[in-house]
Amino acid sequence: MTAAAPIVAARDLVKSFGAHRVLHEVSFSVAPSQVVVVIGPSGSGKSTLLRCCNALEVPEDGTLTVCGTDLVRNGTLIPERELNALRMQVGMVFQSFNLFPHLTVLDNVSVGPRSLRRMPRAEAEALARDLLGKVGLAQKAEAYPATLSGGQKQRVAIARALAMQPRVMLFDEPTSALDPELVGEVLQVMKGLAREGMTMIVVTHEMGFAREVADVVMVMDGGRIIEEGPPEQIFGAPRNPRTRSFLQAVIARD
Amino acid sequence: MNLDFTPVWQGWRELAYGALVTIEVTSASLLLGCILGLLVGIARLDPRRKLVYGVATGYVTFIRGTPLLVQLFLLFFGLPQFNILLPAFVCGVLGLGIYSGAYVSEIVRGAIQSIDRGQMEAARSLGMSHGKAMRIIILPQAVVRMIPPLGNEFIALIKNSALVSLLTIADLMHEGQKIISISYRSLEVYLAVAFVYLMLTSLTGFLLQRAELRLRAGGVVQ
Ligand SMILES: Nc1ncnc2c1ncn2[C@@H]1O[C@H](COP(=O)(O)OP(=O)(O)OP(=O)(O)O)[C@@H](O)[C@H]1O
Ligand SMILES: [Mg+2]
């Protein structure tokens, strides 16, 4: 661990849906510029854990500190205004893109800074064009989302999140809804972000990405983090037998 | 049986004037209905806000569970007992507007709930408040989906508006009845009145269809 204060720190997070406990006292922390990749079988609680980090799910117990603010303290969420301010610092990318279909690509990216940071239109659009260039979609600024491929949509979604100039980015299986030939272009953008030092938490089944980019790989099973370590250790010499069987299953599938 | 449409030709000015009043009453009612329906539809999105949800649900239940004619008479003959004397036209618009508001609220609620949950999540993730996300992300998409059912509501309202003739409003139905009271040609005049209603509803349906096509072509609807 580096000496700098963590960007995300979770202690003993508990989350249930009805009687079904999905997270069992989960603790972890993410240092600035770290890339944490979360892997594990379906239903193990990866999405739920990630969605707790910007309070799309609210843990019923535990404490979660994000960007130095207690988002959840002992199961209590911070007030609405502070929550909204904190969410501006946390970018989120969804499996299903969730672009705004009634807005052009340019408006999708600039709507956040314009409506939340009161950035003048010209400035917000310049920022948006800049970010669209960065994800390789400068020429699509005037298009509507419905006309884009899956890979293009996801790159726009990344640009939209970046437009808020977040301190950490959350990715929930960003390439799982894509045709195989479109996965690479999205991973490429994410690798670029990692190189620039963006702090990232990525839920993914792309083991190649995890090996190459992750600083830490967290393995989840049954609502717990069962193993955590650098990719060489997790993929080379996993200690937990369930990690081993999960990785075997993934390798067999690929 | 011999049909004699002479009274219809002689009374075409009155019928046209009545049709105009019908359009006025209906349009004003729909406007009121849309405003009410938007507020009530949003109020009924979240059952956890008990008071707001309860009041809105009570309103919708009462309006949908009682005859429109009774509601109109409550306003027109009931309110004067409290010394509230509203002009007939105001009563008609108020009654029809309150009535259609209940149905519009269901259209509004349905359209909002049909928008993918991920839209709200994406907006909230950027840092938008619930209200802001509603205003600039959810409602603009929902409004487009409201147009076809709102069109049907408008057509239903044109037909229901015939009841305001019973409040002495000089609408199409009322003008028709006036002609009948002089000519005793019920069949011919009611046929003519029905035909004018049919024209109004068909024209409305046609215009709405064009509006919808235009919205689709503009890329606003997928
Ligand atoms: N909104 C919800 N209501 C009820 N149960 C839920 C809800 N969201 C998730 N769950 C349940 O919680 C458990 C963990 O779900 P989660 O989505 O976090 O898993 P995951 O590891 O992301 O799985 P996957 O790889 O399939 O995305 C699952 O059993 C799921 O059915
Ligand atoms: Mg998931």
XYZ file of C-alpha atoms and ligand atoms in Angstrom:
508
model
C 0.000 0.000 0.000
C 1.144 3.493 -0.765
C 1.199 6.124 1.919
C -1.396 8.337 0.212
C -4.946 8.258 1.567
C -7.079 5.703 -0.287
C -9.617 6.903 -2.851
C -12.044 4.187 -1.836
C -11.973 2.442 1.528
C -14.648 -0.030 2.582
C -14.929 -1.581 6.024
C -17.279 -4.450 6.814
C -19.865 -3.643 4.146
C -23.057 -5.647 4.466
C -25.785 -5.654 1.826
C -28.893 -7.792 1.506
C -31.776 -7.902 -0.934
C -34.687 -8.942 1.255
C -33.532 -11.925 3.245
C -30.754 -12.718 0.758
C -27.381 -11.457 1.994
C -25.258 -10.504 -0.993
C -22.242 -8.893 0.732
C -20.820 -10.309 3.969
C -18.670 -7.760 5.838
C -16.554 -6.895 2.820
C -13.471 -4.719 3.331
C -11.009 -3.415 0.766
C -9.235 -0.255 -0.222
C -8.079 1.378 -3.421
C -5.078 3.727 -3.507
C -4.772 6.677 -5.933
C -3.887 5.570 -9.470
C -4.462 1.955 -8.615
C -6.339 -0.310 -10.998
C -8.338 -2.938 -9.139
C -9.947 -5.704 -11.166
C -12.777 -7.652 -9.558
C -13.444 -11.169 -10.815
C -15.614 -14.037 -9.620
C -18.511 -16.258 -10.590
C -21.924 -14.924 -11.541
C -23.989 -13.845 -8.561
C -20.965 -13.493 -6.281
C -21.751 -9.832 -5.572
C -19.287 -8.024 -7.866
C -21.827 -5.598 -9.320
C -23.384 -4.978 -5.941
C -20.005 -4.138 -4.428
C -19.164 -1.785 -7.300
C -22.568 -0.094 -7.157
C -22.091 0.522 -3.446
C -19.091 2.704 -4.320
C -21.394 5.421 -5.719
C -24.400 4.493 -3.602
C -26.520 3.066 -6.408
C -26.843 0.365 -3.765
C -26.720 1.428 -0.146
C -25.061 -1.018 2.234
C -27.081 -1.634 5.385
C -24.007 -1.800 7.551
C -20.351 -0.882 7.429
C -18.466 2.238 6.473
C -17.474 3.351 2.991
C -15.143 6.285 2.441
C -14.866 7.699 -1.081
C -12.541 10.570 -1.997
C -12.073 11.360 1.686
C -15.787 11.605 2.480
C -17.781 9.012 4.388
C -20.374 8.061 1.802
C -21.840 5.538 4.201
C -21.061 5.516 7.884
C -22.263 2.551 9.911
C -24.974 1.891 7.388
C -26.176 5.518 7.120
C -25.977 7.318 3.800
C -24.806 10.938 3.663
C -27.449 13.598 2.879
C -28.663 13.989 -0.701
C -26.723 17.169 -1.545
C -23.408 15.759 -0.397
C -24.186 12.502 -2.155
C -24.715 14.315 -5.457
C -21.495 16.281 -4.995
C -19.576 13.109 -4.239
C -21.030 11.263 -7.233
C -19.548 13.951 -9.490
C -16.144 12.676 -8.447
C -16.980 9.056 -9.217
C -17.457 8.019 -12.852
C -19.545 4.968 -13.668
C -19.637 2.871 -16.824
C -22.393 0.279 -17.209
C -22.555 -2.998 -19.060
C -25.558 -1.752 -21.037
C -24.042 1.722 -21.769
C -27.147 3.645 -20.689
C -26.465 6.499 -23.088
C -29.222 9.120 -23.232
C -31.006 8.251 -26.509
C -32.687 11.643 -26.937
C -29.376 13.520 -26.887
C -26.624 13.643 -29.488
C -23.263 12.144 -28.625
C -21.927 15.632 -27.969
C -24.816 16.427 -25.621
C -24.467 13.069 -23.871
C -20.923 14.016 -22.961
C -21.471 17.703 -22.224
C -24.774 17.469 -20.328
C -23.024 16.597 -17.060
C -20.619 19.553 -16.882
C -23.283 21.935 -18.205
C -26.041 20.997 -15.827
C -23.956 20.142 -12.767
C -20.861 22.291 -12.957
C -22.637 25.220 -14.620
C -20.030 25.162 -17.326
C -20.927 27.474 -20.261
C -22.088 25.590 -23.345
C -19.060 26.467 -25.481
C -16.623 25.360 -22.829
C -18.522 22.132 -22.093
C -18.719 21.288 -25.773
C -15.018 21.943 -26.254
C -14.309 19.604 -23.343
C -16.687 17.019 -24.814
C -15.064 17.195 -28.255
C -11.701 16.805 -26.608
C -12.817 13.670 -24.773
C -14.543 12.266 -27.854
C -11.253 12.696 -29.695
C -9.532 10.819 -26.928
C -11.866 7.821 -27.272
C -11.571 8.000 -31.075
C -15.057 9.304 -31.821
C -14.542 12.970 -32.703
C -16.391 12.440 -35.978
C -19.508 11.095 -34.206
C -20.247 14.197 -32.127
C -23.482 15.049 -33.943
C -24.776 11.455 -34.169
C -27.502 9.969 -31.989
C -26.603 6.930 -29.862
C -29.003 4.665 -31.791
C -26.746 4.948 -34.843
C -23.582 3.750 -33.070
C -22.103 0.279 -32.675
C -21.847 -1.220 -29.189
C -18.158 -0.463 -28.956
C -18.741 3.142 -29.991
C -21.551 3.500 -27.467
C -19.371 2.269 -24.663
C -16.583 4.666 -25.636
C -19.080 7.536 -25.573
C -20.206 6.340 -22.131
C -16.601 6.475 -20.952
C -16.224 9.999 -22.351
C -19.465 11.028 -20.623
C -18.144 9.815 -17.282
C -14.760 11.484 -17.842
C -16.444 14.814 -18.610
C -17.183 15.206 -14.899
C -13.418 14.924 -14.295
C -13.848 12.155 -11.749
C -11.169 10.990 -9.341
C -12.132 7.355 -9.728
C -13.865 5.349 -12.451
C -16.090 2.336 -11.859
C -16.608 -0.159 -14.686
C -19.242 -2.904 -14.443
C -18.487 -5.490 -17.123
C -17.995 -2.780 -19.756
C -17.360 -5.248 -22.577
C -19.796 -8.053 -21.714
C -22.570 -6.760 -23.982
C -20.249 -6.329 -26.967
C -19.620 -8.473 -30.008
C -16.174 -10.064 -29.612
C -14.611 -7.974 -32.378
C -15.608 -4.739 -30.592
C -14.168 -5.608 -27.182
C -10.640 -4.544 -28.082
C -11.442 -0.905 -28.877
C -13.054 -0.410 -25.454
C -10.247 -2.159 -23.567
C -7.785 0.002 -25.484
C -9.421 3.158 -24.138
C -9.426 1.741 -20.622
C -5.747 0.840 -20.844
C -5.018 4.388 -21.920
C -6.848 5.704 -18.864
C -4.898 3.379 -16.591
C -1.626 4.582 -18.093
C -2.593 8.183 -17.383
C -2.967 7.262 -13.733
C -6.745 7.122 -13.422
C -7.906 5.229 -10.355
C -10.151 2.420 -11.563
C -12.263 -0.407 -10.202
C -13.162 -2.795 -12.992
C -15.516 -5.762 -12.833
C -14.704 -7.905 -15.844
C -14.345 -11.380 -17.262
C -11.467 -10.229 -19.490
C -8.600 -12.054 -17.840
C -6.097 -10.737 -20.355
C -6.971 -7.182 -19.344
C -6.652 -8.127 -15.675
C -3.207 -9.634 -16.187
C -1.951 -6.698 -18.181
C -3.440 -3.702 -16.399
C -4.459 -4.646 -12.853
C -2.382 -3.656 -9.868
C -4.612 -5.765 -7.667
C -7.033 -8.542 -8.564
C -9.864 -9.221 -6.109
C -11.654 -12.544 -6.357
C -15.210 -12.657 -5.046
C -17.339 -15.644 -4.214
C -20.544 -15.883 -2.250
C -20.498 -12.228 -1.219
C -16.948 -12.281 0.120
C -13.534 -11.324 -1.217
C -11.897 -14.729 -1.027
C -8.515 -13.728 -2.392
C -6.727 -10.532 -3.285
C -3.294 -9.887 -4.747
C -1.221 -8.876 -7.770
C -2.257 -10.607 -11.000
C 0.898 -12.733 -11.115
C -0.103 -14.264 -7.813
C -3.813 -14.691 -8.540
C -3.291 -16.167 -11.996
C 0.072 -17.855 -11.326
C -0.286 -19.250 -7.849
C -3.804 -18.867 -6.498
C -4.052 -19.932 -2.864
C -7.770 -20.383 -2.481
C -9.096 -23.606 -4.038
C -12.248 -21.796 -5.145
C -10.145 -19.226 -7.001
C -8.458 -22.110 -8.767
C -11.695 -23.781 -9.816
C -13.152 -20.436 -10.975
C -10.072 -19.691 -13.099
C -10.105 -23.198 -14.525
C -13.739 -22.744 -15.526
C -12.944 -19.413 -17.194
C -9.945 -20.833 -19.069
C -12.005 -23.833 -20.198
C -14.682 -21.448 -21.492
C -12.220 -19.280 -23.395
C -89.448 6.592 -44.244
C -88.379 9.850 -45.710
C -85.306 11.725 -44.543
C -85.313 15.476 -44.680
C -81.966 17.177 -44.043
C -83.246 20.679 -44.700
C -83.042 21.705 -41.016
C -79.365 20.631 -41.000
C -78.533 22.827 -44.008
C -80.498 25.703 -42.548
C -78.751 25.328 -39.198
C -75.184 24.791 -40.453
C -74.007 28.072 -38.887
C -75.207 26.981 -35.467
C -73.651 23.543 -35.906
C -70.343 25.053 -36.980
C -70.417 27.423 -34.041
C -71.203 24.477 -31.752
C -68.303 22.488 -33.193
C -66.027 25.435 -32.441
C -67.218 25.515 -28.826
C -66.643 21.749 -28.610
C -63.077 22.235 -29.826
C -62.570 25.045 -27.325
C -63.952 23.097 -24.384
C -62.000 19.986 -25.311
C -58.688 21.771 -25.885
C -58.914 23.753 -22.664
C -59.854 20.587 -20.766
C -56.986 18.622 -22.245
C -54.554 21.381 -21.310
C -55.830 21.329 -17.744
C -55.842 17.526 -17.839
C -52.220 17.423 -18.977
C -51.036 19.760 -16.225
C -52.982 17.838 -13.582
C -51.993 14.505 -15.094
C -48.286 15.370 -15.072
C -48.364 16.377 -11.397
C -50.536 13.454 -10.322
C -48.637 10.952 -12.467
C -45.333 12.008 -10.880
C -46.944 11.981 -7.428
C -47.948 8.368 -7.979
C -44.447 7.173 -8.893
C -43.273 6.645 -5.342
C -45.630 4.985 -2.820
C -43.126 5.724 -0.038
C -44.168 9.400 0.009
C -47.391 8.363 1.694
C -49.353 11.640 1.823
C -48.671 12.772 -1.740
C -49.195 9.268 -3.074
C -52.377 8.806 -1.033
C -54.008 12.042 -2.156
C -53.109 11.415 -5.807
C -54.360 7.835 -5.681
C -57.603 8.925 -4.010
C -58.203 11.422 -6.800
C -57.577 8.887 -9.559
C -59.748 6.271 -7.852
C -62.670 8.665 -7.375
C -62.559 10.057 -10.907
C -62.198 6.702 -12.615
C -64.816 5.061 -10.408
C -67.651 7.549 -10.818
C -69.623 8.694 -13.887
C -68.383 11.827 -15.616
C -71.943 13.141 -15.653
C -72.142 12.923 -11.857
C -68.818 14.778 -11.576
C -70.061 17.530 -13.891
C -73.322 17.904 -11.950
C -71.404 18.018 -8.658
C -69.559 21.065 -9.994
C -72.486 22.721 -11.730
C -75.350 22.036 -9.308
C -73.412 21.089 -6.139
C -70.959 23.969 -5.765
C -73.662 26.698 -5.730
C -74.699 25.329 -2.306
C -71.418 26.814 -1.050
C -72.237 29.995 -2.942
C -69.628 29.083 -5.527
C -71.261 30.038 -8.804
C -69.043 29.259 -11.748
C -69.989 30.071 -15.342
C -71.129 26.981 -17.245
C -68.098 27.060 -19.547
C -65.722 27.120 -16.570
C -67.606 24.227 -14.952
C -67.435 22.217 -18.163
C -63.700 22.770 -18.647
C -63.000 22.156 -14.970
C -65.073 18.977 -14.923
C -63.671 17.531 -18.137
C -60.134 18.631 -17.202
C -60.261 17.025 -13.770
C -61.728 13.916 -15.377
C -59.118 13.609 -18.091
C -56.323 14.462 -15.615
C -56.907 11.113 -13.915
C -56.470 9.256 -17.193
C -53.542 11.405 -18.313
C -51.821 10.712 -14.982
C -51.874 7.009 -15.768
C -50.397 7.738 -19.191
C -47.676 9.876 -17.606
C -46.893 7.273 -14.961
C -46.822 4.461 -17.497
C -44.543 6.383 -19.847
C -42.096 7.336 -17.095
C -42.003 3.786 -15.770
C -41.384 2.458 -19.264
C -38.077 4.326 -19.463
C -35.211 1.947 -18.736
C -34.016 2.067 -15.120
C -30.466 2.486 -16.409
C -31.311 6.015 -17.601
C -31.991 7.214 -14.072
C -28.955 5.348 -12.767
C -26.698 6.908 -15.385
C -28.033 10.392 -14.634
C -27.710 9.947 -10.869
C -24.193 8.552 -11.326
C -23.144 11.803 -12.971
C -24.311 13.568 -9.811
C -27.755 14.786 -10.859
C -30.467 15.081 -8.229
C -33.593 13.020 -8.745
C -35.503 16.113 -9.899
C -32.859 17.213 -12.359
C -32.549 13.710 -13.811
C -36.314 13.635 -14.181
C -36.401 17.002 -15.966
C -33.570 16.645 -18.428
C -33.212 12.888 -18.920
C -36.400 10.979 -18.095
C -39.292 13.316 -18.988
C -38.082 14.311 -22.462
C -37.967 10.623 -23.371
C -41.244 9.843 -21.632
C -43.132 12.698 -23.344
C -42.501 11.166 -26.757
C -43.995 7.891 -25.556
C -47.007 9.761 -24.166
C -48.072 11.180 -27.523
C -49.966 8.188 -28.971
C -51.991 7.468 -25.798
C -52.540 11.205 -25.274
C -53.977 11.329 -28.770
C -56.447 8.613 -27.840
C -57.291 10.519 -24.680
C -57.904 13.664 -26.738
C -60.279 11.752 -29.011
C -62.122 10.247 -26.040
C -62.399 13.732 -24.573
C -63.937 15.146 -27.751
C -66.663 12.530 -27.496
C -67.162 12.869 -23.730
C -67.445 16.631 -24.111
C -70.980 16.140 -25.492
C -72.057 15.815 -21.854
C -71.336 19.491 -21.186
C -74.378 20.320 -23.294
C -76.285 19.346 -20.143
C -74.604 22.279 -18.362
C -76.189 24.645 -20.917
C -72.895 25.109 -22.777
C -73.624 25.810 -26.441
C -71.452 23.031 -27.846
C -72.079 20.911 -30.937
C -74.488 18.584 -29.121
C -76.395 21.490 -27.598
C -76.746 23.284 -30.931
C -78.024 20.082 -32.501
C -80.656 19.742 -29.809
C -81.709 23.337 -30.361
C -82.306 22.632 -34.057
C -84.293 19.516 -33.160
C -86.490 21.426 -30.747
C -87.619 23.617 -33.646
C -87.690 21.085 -36.502
C -88.470 17.765 -34.745
C -86.011 16.080 -37.139
C -84.105 14.055 -34.514
C -82.691 11.347 -36.770
C -81.334 13.702 -39.401
C -79.866 16.212 -36.964
C -78.271 13.597 -34.695
C -76.804 11.929 -37.795
C -75.332 15.269 -38.806
C -74.023 15.868 -35.273
C -72.471 12.389 -35.215
C -70.850 13.108 -38.576
C -69.268 16.327 -37.303
C -67.934 14.515 -34.209
C -66.516 11.868 -36.535
C -64.794 14.587 -38.576
C -63.298 16.117 -35.448
C -62.003 12.795 -34.084
C -60.680 11.633 -37.461
C -58.886 14.900 -38.100
C -57.334 14.765 -34.634
C -56.233 11.170 -35.201
C -54.702 12.103 -38.554
C -52.787 15.102 -37.167
C -51.442 13.053 -34.260
C -50.260 10.309 -36.555
C -48.349 12.860 -38.602
C -46.800 14.362 -35.478
C -45.652 10.932 -34.351
C -44.137 10.100 -37.719
C -42.263 13.377 -37.669
C -40.868 12.654 -34.194
C -39.692 9.236 -35.336
C -38.069 10.654 -38.435
C -36.279 13.234 -36.291
C -34.499 10.449 -34.415
C -36.195 11.342 -31.143
C -37.825 7.923 -30.933
C -35.950 4.710 -31.665
N -31.915 -5.461 -7.152
C -31.777 -6.730 -6.693
N -32.807 -7.320 -6.062
C -32.694 -8.587 -5.599
N -31.596 -9.343 -5.714
C -30.537 -8.809 -6.341
C -30.565 -7.478 -6.863
N -29.373 -7.213 -7.432
C -28.630 -8.327 -7.265
N -29.310 -9.288 -6.609
C -28.809 -10.619 -6.229
O -27.605 -10.423 -5.513
C -26.656 -11.404 -5.875
C -25.382 -10.739 -6.317
O -25.662 -10.026 -7.511
P -24.575 -9.228 -8.315
O -25.277 -8.600 -9.460
O -23.840 -8.326 -7.406
O -23.624 -10.377 -8.811
P -22.452 -10.323 -9.878
O -21.256 -10.911 -9.207
O -22.318 -8.961 -10.430
O -22.970 -11.332 -10.979
P -22.825 -11.259 -12.581
O -21.458 -11.744 -12.931
O -23.890 -12.195 -13.056
O -23.073 -9.839 -12.996
C -27.284 -12.296 -6.916
O -27.765 -13.443 -6.264
C -28.432 -11.472 -7.430
O -29.496 -12.297 -7.814
Mg -22.750 -8.106 -12.330
